[in-house]
Each structure stands twice: as C-alpha cells, then as structure tokens.
PDB file of C-alpha atoms in Angstrom:
ATOM      1  CA  MET A   1       3.058 136.045  37.329  1.00 57.00           C
ATOM      2  CA  ARG A   2       0.198 136.848  39.685  1.00 68.00           C
ATOM      3  CA  ASP A   3      -0.312 133.163  40.402  1.00 78.00           C
ATOM      4  CA  ILE A   4       3.309 132.781  41.476  1.00 78.00           C
ATOM      5  CA  MET A   5       3.079 135.744  43.840  1.00 77.00           C
ATOM      6  CA  GLY A   6      -0.156 134.403  45.302  1.00 77.00           C
ATOM      7  CA  MET A   7       1.431 130.992  45.688  1.00 77.00           C
ATOM      8  CA  MET A   8       4.471 132.475  47.446  1.00 78.00           C
ATOM      9  CA  GLY A   9       2.157 134.291  49.839  1.00 80.00           C
ATOM     10  CA  LYS A  10       0.376 131.046  50.645  1.00 80.00           C
ATOM     11  CA  VAL A  11       3.716 129.287  51.202  1.00 80.00           C
ATOM     12  CA  LYS A  12       4.780 131.981  53.698  1.00 84.00           C
ATOM     13  CA  GLU A  13       1.395 131.751  55.414  1.00 83.00           C
ATOM     14  CA  MET A  14       1.695 127.957  55.652  1.00 81.00           C
ATOM     15  CA  GLN A  15       5.245 128.283  56.996  1.00 83.00           C
ATOM     16  CA  ALA A  16       4.053 130.637  59.746  1.00 84.00           C
ATOM     17  CA  LYS A  17       1.246 128.229  60.649  1.00 83.00           C
ATOM     18  CA  MET A  18       3.717 125.317  60.747  1.00 82.00           C
ATOM     19  CA  GLU A  19       6.026 127.227  63.101  1.00 85.00           C
ATOM     20  CA  GLN A  20       3.102 128.044  65.376  1.00 85.00           C
ATOM     21  CA  MET A  21       1.944 124.436  65.313  1.00 83.00           C
ATOM     22  CA  GLN A  22       5.452 123.188  66.159  1.00 83.00           C
ATOM     23  CA  ALA A  23       5.539 125.526  69.155  1.00 85.00           C
ATOM     24  CA  GLU A  24       2.122 124.242  70.296  1.00 84.00           C
ATOM     25  CA  ILE A  25       3.225 120.622  69.893  1.00 84.00           C
ATOM     26  CA  ALA A  26       6.375 121.295  71.915  1.00 83.00           C
ATOM     27  CA  GLU A  27       4.174 122.563  74.775  1.00 85.00           C
ATOM     28  CA  LEU A  28       1.907 119.488  74.765  1.00 87.00           C
ATOM     29  CA  THR A  29       2.312 116.886  77.480  1.00 89.00           C
ATOM     30  CA  ALA A  30       1.169 113.288  77.516  1.00 90.00           C
ATOM     31  CA  GLU A  31       1.057 110.813  80.381  1.00 93.00           C
ATOM     32  CA  GLY A  32       1.728 107.134  79.844  1.00 93.00           C
ATOM     33  CA  LYS A  33       1.095 104.367  82.355  1.00 93.00           C
ATOM     34  CA  ALA A  34       2.146 100.758  82.684  1.00 92.00           C
ATOM     35  CA  GLY A  35       1.510  97.944  85.118  1.00 90.00           C
ATOM     36  CA  GLY A  36      -1.983  99.167  85.895  1.00 92.00           C
ATOM     37  CA  GLY A  37      -0.671 102.598  86.871  1.00 91.00           C
ATOM     38  CA  LEU A  38       2.263 101.372  88.984  1.00 90.00           C
ATOM     39  CA  VAL A  39       4.612 103.301  86.693  1.00 90.00           C
ATOM     40  CA  ALA A  40       3.666 106.623  85.094  1.00 92.00           C
ATOM     41  CA  VAL A  41       5.690 109.001  82.916  1.00 92.00           C
ATOM     42  CA  VAL A  42       4.930 112.434  81.503  1.00 92.00           C
ATOM     43  CA  ILE A  43       6.630 113.551  78.289  1.00 90.00           C
ATOM     44  CA  THR A  44       6.491 116.666  76.132  1.00 88.00           C
ATOM     45  CA  GLY A  45       5.311 116.772  72.545  1.00 84.00           C
ATOM     46  CA  LYS A  46       8.966 116.463  71.536  1.00 82.00           C
ATOM     47  CA  GLY A  47       9.378 113.256  73.526  1.00 82.00           C
ATOM     48  CA  GLU A  48      11.359 114.722  76.428  1.00 85.00           C
ATOM     49  CA  LEU A  49      10.741 112.948  79.743  1.00 87.00           C
ATOM     50  CA  LYS A  50       9.319 115.437  82.267  1.00 89.00           C
ATOM     51  CA  SER A  51       8.446 113.193  85.198  1.00 90.00           C
ATOM     52  CA  LEU A  52       8.541 109.596  86.348  1.00 91.00           C
ATOM     53  CA  LYS A  53       6.441 108.110  89.166  1.00 90.00           C
ATOM     54  CA  ILE A  54       6.976 104.610  90.514  1.00 89.00           C
ATOM     55  CA  ASP A  55       4.741 102.931  93.062  1.00 88.00           C
ATOM     56  CA  PRO A  56       6.840 102.020  96.141  1.00 86.00           C
ATOM     57  CA  SER A  57       5.555  98.439  96.023  1.00 85.00           C
ATOM     58  CA  LEU A  58       7.864  97.848  93.038  1.00 81.00           C
ATOM     59  CA  PHE A  59      11.051  98.515  95.005  1.00 81.00           C
ATOM     60  CA  LYS A  60      12.115  94.948  95.626  1.00 77.00           C
ATOM     61  CA  GLU A  61      15.478  93.499  94.648  1.00 72.00           C
ATOM     62  CA  ASP A  62      14.016  90.658  92.615  1.00 77.00           C
ATOM     63  CA  ASP A  63      11.635  92.975  90.671  1.00 73.00           C
ATOM     64  CA  VAL A  64      14.278  95.191  89.021  1.00 79.00           C
ATOM     65  CA  GLU A  65      13.753  93.743  85.537  1.00 83.00           C
ATOM     66  CA  ILE A  66       9.975  94.122  85.827  1.00 84.00           C
ATOM     67  CA  LEU A  67      10.396  97.752  86.924  1.00 85.00           C
ATOM     68  CA  GLU A  68      12.714  98.461  83.975  1.00 84.00           C
ATOM     69  CA  ASP A  69      10.205  96.942  81.552  1.00 88.00           C
ATOM     70  CA  LEU A  70       7.347  98.949  83.069  1.00 89.00           C
ATOM     71  CA  ILE A  71       9.294 102.205  82.697  1.00 90.00           C
ATOM     72  CA  VAL A  72       9.948 101.468  79.024  1.00 90.00           C
ATOM     73  CA  ALA A  73       6.284 100.524  78.482  1.00 91.00           C
ATOM     74  CA  ALA A  74       5.021 103.678  80.211  1.00 92.00           C
ATOM     75  CA  HIS A  75       7.339 105.838  78.106  1.00 92.00           C
ATOM     76  CA  LYS A  76       6.111 104.161  74.915  1.00 91.00           C
ATOM     77  CA  ASP A  77       2.497 104.701  75.983  1.00 92.00           C
ATOM     78  CA  ALA A  78       3.146 108.408  76.607  1.00 91.00           C
ATOM     79  CA  LYS A  79       5.054 108.777  73.329  1.00 89.00           C
ATOM     80  CA  ASP A  80       2.222 107.157  71.367  1.00 91.00           C
ATOM     81  CA  LYS A  81      -0.269 109.554  72.974  1.00 90.00           C
ATOM     82  CA  ALA A  82       1.932 112.588  72.248  1.00 89.00           C
ATOM     83  CA  GLU A  83       2.314 111.512  68.604  1.00 87.00           C
ATOM     84  CA  ALA A  84      -1.461 111.105  68.310  1.00 87.00           C
ATOM     85  CA  LEU A  85      -2.004 114.614  69.690  1.00 86.00           C
ATOM     86  CA  ALA A  86       0.603 116.026  67.277  1.00 84.00           C
ATOM     87  CA  ALA A  87      -0.994 114.179  64.354  1.00 83.00           C
ATOM     88  CA  GLU A  88      -4.375 115.607  65.300  1.00 83.00           C
ATOM     89  CA  LYS A  89      -3.003 119.163  65.278  1.00 79.00           C
ATOM     90  CA  THR A  90      -1.180 118.554  61.998  1.00 78.00           C
ATOM     91  CA  LYS A  91      -4.302 117.117  60.374  1.00 77.00           C
ATOM     92  CA  ALA A  92      -6.236 120.298  61.121  1.00 74.00           C
ATOM     93  CA  LEU A  93      -3.514 122.443  59.546  1.00 71.00           C
ATOM     94  CA  THR A  94      -3.040 120.331  56.437  1.00 68.00           C
ATOM     95  CA  ALA A  95      -6.719 119.708  55.681  1.00 69.00           C
ATOM     96  CA  GLY A  96      -7.208 119.618  51.939  1.00 58.00           C
ATOM     97  CA  LEU A  97      -3.526 119.254  51.062  1.00 60.00           C
ATOM     98  CA  PRO A  98      -2.529 116.204  49.023  1.00 57.00           C
ATOM     99  CA  ILE A  99      -0.063 114.736  51.545  1.00 57.00           C
ATOM    100  CA  PRO A 100       0.930 111.090  51.019  1.00 58.00           C
ATOM    101  CA  PRO A 101      -0.121 108.613  53.727  1.00 56.00           C
ATOM    102  CA  GLY A 102       2.568 108.108  56.368  1.00 57.00           C
ATOM    103  CA  PHE A 103       4.193 111.468  55.630  1.00 57.00           C
ATOM    104  CA  LYS A 104       4.841 113.101  59.001  1.00 58.00           C
ATOM    105  CA  LEU A 105       4.664 116.788  59.749  1.00 53.00           C
ATOM    106  CA  PRO A 106       6.335 118.759  61.257  1.00 50.00           C
ATOM    107  CA  PHE A 107       9.526 117.706  59.550  1.00 44.00           C
TER     108      PHE A 107
END
C-alpha cells in the first residue's frame, strides 16, 4: 500500500512538472528564415505566428509565388526550431523514464 501512495505522489509531482514545462514551452519563441533572410517569421512554442518580415525587394508582381514559398519555408524553419527547443525541455524532464522513441510530450 505504501508503494501505491508513493507512486501517486510521484505522478502528481510529474504532472506539476509537465504543466510548468508546457507553460515554459508556450512562452518560447523561434525565428525561421528563408531566401537567405529575405523572409523571416517568429512563432511561439505552440506554433502561433507572432511576426512576419519581408524584404522590400521581393515586392514585385512576377515574384508572388516565390514570396509565398519563402513564407511557407520560413514558417517551417521556425516550427522545426520551436519543436527542437520543446524536445530539449521535455528530454530534461523525462530523463530516465522508459518513453518509446517518437512519443511526443507534452500531449
């Protein structure tokens, strides 16, 4: 019975740490760039777009498709960086736990 109570205490402790980690991840920001820095985006740890900067040299009628592609690429770059930062934080919290490869936290 003692083991179950100790286990429940650890579960509550882990839950509190997960909530704190989720709050920290939500506050993270990551910047992604494309086209050699001609397009830059900043997103939060939750993937919300915070800012978008476009070099004025891209504002030409015949370059609309290129600009659209660069925006998508910059967003993907920022998202990849934010996910890497979140994974790094999660790894520190879950050190020693037998979590299957590819299993993502927070849920």
